[in-house]
GROMACS .gro file of C-alpha atoms in nm:
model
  201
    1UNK     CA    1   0.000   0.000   0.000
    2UNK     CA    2   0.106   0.371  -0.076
    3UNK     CA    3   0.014   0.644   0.175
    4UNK     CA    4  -0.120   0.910   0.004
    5UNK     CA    5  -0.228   1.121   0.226
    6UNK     CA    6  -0.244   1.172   0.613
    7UNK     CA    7  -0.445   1.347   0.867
    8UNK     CA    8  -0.295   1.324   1.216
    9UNK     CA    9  -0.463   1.362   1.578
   10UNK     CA   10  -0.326   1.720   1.614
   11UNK     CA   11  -0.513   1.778   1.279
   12UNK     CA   12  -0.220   1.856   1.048
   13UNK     CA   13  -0.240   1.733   0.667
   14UNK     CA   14   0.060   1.588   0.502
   15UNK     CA   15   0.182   1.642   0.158
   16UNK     CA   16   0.069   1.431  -0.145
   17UNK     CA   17   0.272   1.082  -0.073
   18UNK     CA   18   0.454   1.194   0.188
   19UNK     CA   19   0.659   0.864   0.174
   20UNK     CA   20   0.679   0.820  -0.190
   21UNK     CA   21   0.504   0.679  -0.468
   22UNK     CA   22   0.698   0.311  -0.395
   23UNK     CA   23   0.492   0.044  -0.457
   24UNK     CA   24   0.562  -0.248  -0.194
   25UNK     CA   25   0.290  -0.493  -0.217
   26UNK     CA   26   0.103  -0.647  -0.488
   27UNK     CA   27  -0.206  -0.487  -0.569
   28UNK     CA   28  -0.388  -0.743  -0.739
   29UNK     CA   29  -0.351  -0.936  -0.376
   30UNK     CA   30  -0.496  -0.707  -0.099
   31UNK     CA   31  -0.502  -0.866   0.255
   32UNK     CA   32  -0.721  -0.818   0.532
   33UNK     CA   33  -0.594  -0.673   0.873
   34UNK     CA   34  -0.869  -0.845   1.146
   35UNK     CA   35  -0.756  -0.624   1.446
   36UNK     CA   36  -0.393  -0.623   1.631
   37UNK     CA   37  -0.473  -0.956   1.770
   38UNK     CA   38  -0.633  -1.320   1.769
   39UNK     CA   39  -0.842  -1.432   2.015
   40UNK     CA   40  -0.841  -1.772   2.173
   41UNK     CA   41  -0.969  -2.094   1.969
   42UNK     CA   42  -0.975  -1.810   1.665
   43UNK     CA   43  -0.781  -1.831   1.347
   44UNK     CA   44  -0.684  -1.638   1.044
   45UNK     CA   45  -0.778  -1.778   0.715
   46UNK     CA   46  -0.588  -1.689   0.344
   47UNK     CA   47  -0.481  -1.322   0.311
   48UNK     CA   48  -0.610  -1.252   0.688
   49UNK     CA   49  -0.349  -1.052   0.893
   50UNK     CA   50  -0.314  -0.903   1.274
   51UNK     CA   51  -0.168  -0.581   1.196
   52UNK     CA   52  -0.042  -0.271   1.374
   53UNK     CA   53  -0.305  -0.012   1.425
   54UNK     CA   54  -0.089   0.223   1.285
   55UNK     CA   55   0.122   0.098   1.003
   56UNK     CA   56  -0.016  -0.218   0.820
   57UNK     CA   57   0.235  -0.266   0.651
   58UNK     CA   58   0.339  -0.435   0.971
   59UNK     CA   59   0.169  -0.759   1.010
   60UNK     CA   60   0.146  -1.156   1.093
   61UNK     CA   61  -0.100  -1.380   0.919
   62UNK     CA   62  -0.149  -1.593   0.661
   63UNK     CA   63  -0.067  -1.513   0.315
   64UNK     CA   64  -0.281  -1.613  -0.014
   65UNK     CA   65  -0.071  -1.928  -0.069
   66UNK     CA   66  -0.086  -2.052   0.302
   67UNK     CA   67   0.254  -1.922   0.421
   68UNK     CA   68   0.274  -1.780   0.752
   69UNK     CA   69   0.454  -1.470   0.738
   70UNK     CA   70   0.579  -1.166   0.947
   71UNK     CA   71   0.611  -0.801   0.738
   72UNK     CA   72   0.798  -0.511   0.856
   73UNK     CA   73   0.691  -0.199   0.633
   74UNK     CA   74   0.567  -0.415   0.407
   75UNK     CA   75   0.899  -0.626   0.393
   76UNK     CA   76   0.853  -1.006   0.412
   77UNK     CA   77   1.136  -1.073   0.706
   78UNK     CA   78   0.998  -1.415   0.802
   79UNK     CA   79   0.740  -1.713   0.661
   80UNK     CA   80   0.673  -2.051   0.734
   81UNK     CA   81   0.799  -2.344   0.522
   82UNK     CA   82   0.517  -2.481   0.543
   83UNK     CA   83   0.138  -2.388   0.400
   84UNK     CA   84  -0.167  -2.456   0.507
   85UNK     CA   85  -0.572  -2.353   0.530
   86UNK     CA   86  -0.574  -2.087   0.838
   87UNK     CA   87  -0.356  -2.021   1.164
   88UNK     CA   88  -0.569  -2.156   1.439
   89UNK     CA   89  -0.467  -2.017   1.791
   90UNK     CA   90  -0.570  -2.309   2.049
   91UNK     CA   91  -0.732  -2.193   2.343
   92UNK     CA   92  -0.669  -2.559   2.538
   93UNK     CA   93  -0.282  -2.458   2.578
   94UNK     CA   94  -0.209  -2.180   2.357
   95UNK     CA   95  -0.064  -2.334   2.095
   96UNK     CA   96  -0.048  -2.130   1.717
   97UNK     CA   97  -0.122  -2.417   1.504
   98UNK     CA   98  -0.110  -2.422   1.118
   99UNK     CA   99  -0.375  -2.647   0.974
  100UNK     CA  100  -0.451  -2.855   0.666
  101UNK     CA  101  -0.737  -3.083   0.539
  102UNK     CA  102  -0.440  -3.316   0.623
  103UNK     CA  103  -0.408  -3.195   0.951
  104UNK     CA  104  -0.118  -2.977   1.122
  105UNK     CA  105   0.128  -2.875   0.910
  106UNK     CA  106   0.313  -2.670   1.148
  107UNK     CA  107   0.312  -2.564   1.563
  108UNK     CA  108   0.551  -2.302   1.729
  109UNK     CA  109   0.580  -2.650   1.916
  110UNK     CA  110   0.460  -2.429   2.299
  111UNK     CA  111   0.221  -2.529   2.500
  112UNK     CA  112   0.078  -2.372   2.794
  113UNK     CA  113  -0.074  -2.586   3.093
  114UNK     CA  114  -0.302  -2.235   3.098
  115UNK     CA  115  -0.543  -2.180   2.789
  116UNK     CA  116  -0.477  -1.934   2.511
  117UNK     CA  117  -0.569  -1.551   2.579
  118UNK     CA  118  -0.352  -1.345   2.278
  119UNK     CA  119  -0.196  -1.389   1.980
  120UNK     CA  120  -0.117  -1.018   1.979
  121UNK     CA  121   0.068  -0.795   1.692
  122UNK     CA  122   0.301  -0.542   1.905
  123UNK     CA  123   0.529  -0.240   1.805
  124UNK     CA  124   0.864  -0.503   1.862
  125UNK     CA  125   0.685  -0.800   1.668
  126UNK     CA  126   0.437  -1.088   1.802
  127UNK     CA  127   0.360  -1.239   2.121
  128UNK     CA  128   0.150  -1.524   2.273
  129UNK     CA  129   0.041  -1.490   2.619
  130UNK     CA  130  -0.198  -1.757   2.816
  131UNK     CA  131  -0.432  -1.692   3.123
  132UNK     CA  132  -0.194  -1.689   3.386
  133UNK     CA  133  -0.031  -1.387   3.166
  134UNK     CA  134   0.279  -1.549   3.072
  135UNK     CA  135   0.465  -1.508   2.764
  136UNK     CA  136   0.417  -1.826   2.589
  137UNK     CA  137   0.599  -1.748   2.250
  138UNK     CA  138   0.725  -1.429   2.060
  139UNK     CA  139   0.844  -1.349   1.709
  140UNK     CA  140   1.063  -1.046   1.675
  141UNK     CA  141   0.963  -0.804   1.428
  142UNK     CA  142   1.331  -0.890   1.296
  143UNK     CA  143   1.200  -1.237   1.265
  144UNK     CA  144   1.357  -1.408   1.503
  145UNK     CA  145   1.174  -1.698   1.684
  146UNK     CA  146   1.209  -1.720   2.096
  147UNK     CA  147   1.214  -2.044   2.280
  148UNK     CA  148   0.903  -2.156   2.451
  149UNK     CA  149   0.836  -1.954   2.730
  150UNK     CA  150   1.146  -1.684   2.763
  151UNK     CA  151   1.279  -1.449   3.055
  152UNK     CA  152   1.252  -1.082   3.012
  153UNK     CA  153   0.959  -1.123   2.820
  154UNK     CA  154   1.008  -1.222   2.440
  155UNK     CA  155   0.973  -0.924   2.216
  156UNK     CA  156   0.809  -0.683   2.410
  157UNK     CA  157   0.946  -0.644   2.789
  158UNK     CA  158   0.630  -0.447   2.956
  159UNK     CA  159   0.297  -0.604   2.968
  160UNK     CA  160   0.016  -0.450   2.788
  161UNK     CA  161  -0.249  -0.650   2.853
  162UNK     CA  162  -0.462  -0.409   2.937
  163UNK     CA  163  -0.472  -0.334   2.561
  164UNK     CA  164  -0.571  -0.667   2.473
  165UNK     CA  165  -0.929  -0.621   2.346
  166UNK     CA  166  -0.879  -0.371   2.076
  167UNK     CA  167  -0.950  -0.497   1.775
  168UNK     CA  168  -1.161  -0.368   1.505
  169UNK     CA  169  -1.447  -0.558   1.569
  170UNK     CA  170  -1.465  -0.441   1.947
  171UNK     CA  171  -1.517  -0.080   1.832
  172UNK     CA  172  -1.859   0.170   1.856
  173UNK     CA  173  -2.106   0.058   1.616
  174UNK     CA  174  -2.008   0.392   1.377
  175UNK     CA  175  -1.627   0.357   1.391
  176UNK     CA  176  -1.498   0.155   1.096
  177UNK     CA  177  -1.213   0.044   1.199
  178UNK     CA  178  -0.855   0.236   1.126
  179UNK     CA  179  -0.851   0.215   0.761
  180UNK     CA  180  -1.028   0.160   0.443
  181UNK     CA  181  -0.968  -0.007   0.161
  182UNK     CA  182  -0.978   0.090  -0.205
  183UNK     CA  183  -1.366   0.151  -0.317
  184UNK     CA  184  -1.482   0.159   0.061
  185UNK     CA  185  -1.717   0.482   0.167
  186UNK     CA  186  -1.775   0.613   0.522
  187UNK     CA  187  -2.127   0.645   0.511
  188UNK     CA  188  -2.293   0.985   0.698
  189UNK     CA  189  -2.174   0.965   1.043
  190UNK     CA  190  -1.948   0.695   1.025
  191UNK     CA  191  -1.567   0.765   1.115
  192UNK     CA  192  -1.257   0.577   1.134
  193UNK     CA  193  -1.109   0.545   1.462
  194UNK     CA  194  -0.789   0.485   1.688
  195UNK     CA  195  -0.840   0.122   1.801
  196UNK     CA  196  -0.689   0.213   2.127
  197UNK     CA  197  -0.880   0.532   2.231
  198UNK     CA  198  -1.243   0.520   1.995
  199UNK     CA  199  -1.281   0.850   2.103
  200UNK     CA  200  -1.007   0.969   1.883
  201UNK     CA  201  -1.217   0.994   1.551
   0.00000   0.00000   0.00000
């Protein structure tokens, strides 16, 4: 995606492409951010993404051909070698599972004698947390994997739990979510809105 054009919360417009007229992804394949993060016993199916509220070209999902894969700016930095159906996030011990009609193709191989709470995209890449709010899993947003369960708390250090249940669908009935796509119309008093703070419109 190209930015075009911005409007930011202190009301200021930017320039006409204020980052350039660089075309990183392919056009003819849009994906679908779902929110910042994936719920329990939820999964992402093809071209379905977690994605940060602010930037989407920074995401973790599932591509068209079944790869999971991590994006930074729109720059592939990690994907599975292995492809499946959807990206099923197991709420019986947090497990992020990668499914087939065959069956699994792929695990991040953690699981959690707590059940799932988060699969959750964050500003230093992804994390998995369970009910008893530990870190299950992380991927950094430099791609890097962490072992099951690691000190100091995987890719992001403080807990933000308390941001947890942010995602698009969880917002006012007229906010639309923080973006739209190509063809899409705000209707009369509909707005987009910061996922974090609604209010912010």
């Amino acid at each position: 995606a190209v930015l075009m054009w911005r409007l930011d919360a202190a009301a200021d417009e930017s320039s006409c492409y204020p980052y350039g007229k660089k075309q990183t992804m392919n056009r003819a394949n849009p994906f679908l951010c779902i929110g910042k993060g994936l719920s329990a016993d939820m999964a992402l199916g093809l071209n379905e993404f977690i994605c940060d509220p602010i930037d989407n070209g920074n995401r973790f999902g599932l591509s068209t051909n079944g790869f999971i894969e991590l994006y930074r700016g729109d720059e592939l930095v990690w994907q599975s070698e292995e492809f499946g159906k959807d990206l099923w996030f197991s709420y019986d011990d947090a497990e992020l599972v990668l499914r087939s009609e065959k069956g699994y193709k792929w695990t991040n191989g953690c699981k959690s004698d707590a059940s799932g709470k988060k699969v959750k995209y964050t500003p230093r890449g992804v994390k998995i947390t369970d009910r008893s709010g530990d870190l299950v899993w992380a991927l950094s947003h430099d791609g890097f994997a962490s072992s099951c369960f690691p000190e100091g708390g995987g890719p992001e250090e403080e807990d933000d739990d308390e941001a947890d249940n942010d995602t698009v669908e969880q917002l006012p009935d007229n906010c639309r979510g923080y973006s739209l796509k190509v063809g899409e119309v705000l209707r009369p008093n509909e707005f987009l809105c910061e996922p974090n703070d609604p209010s912010v419109r």
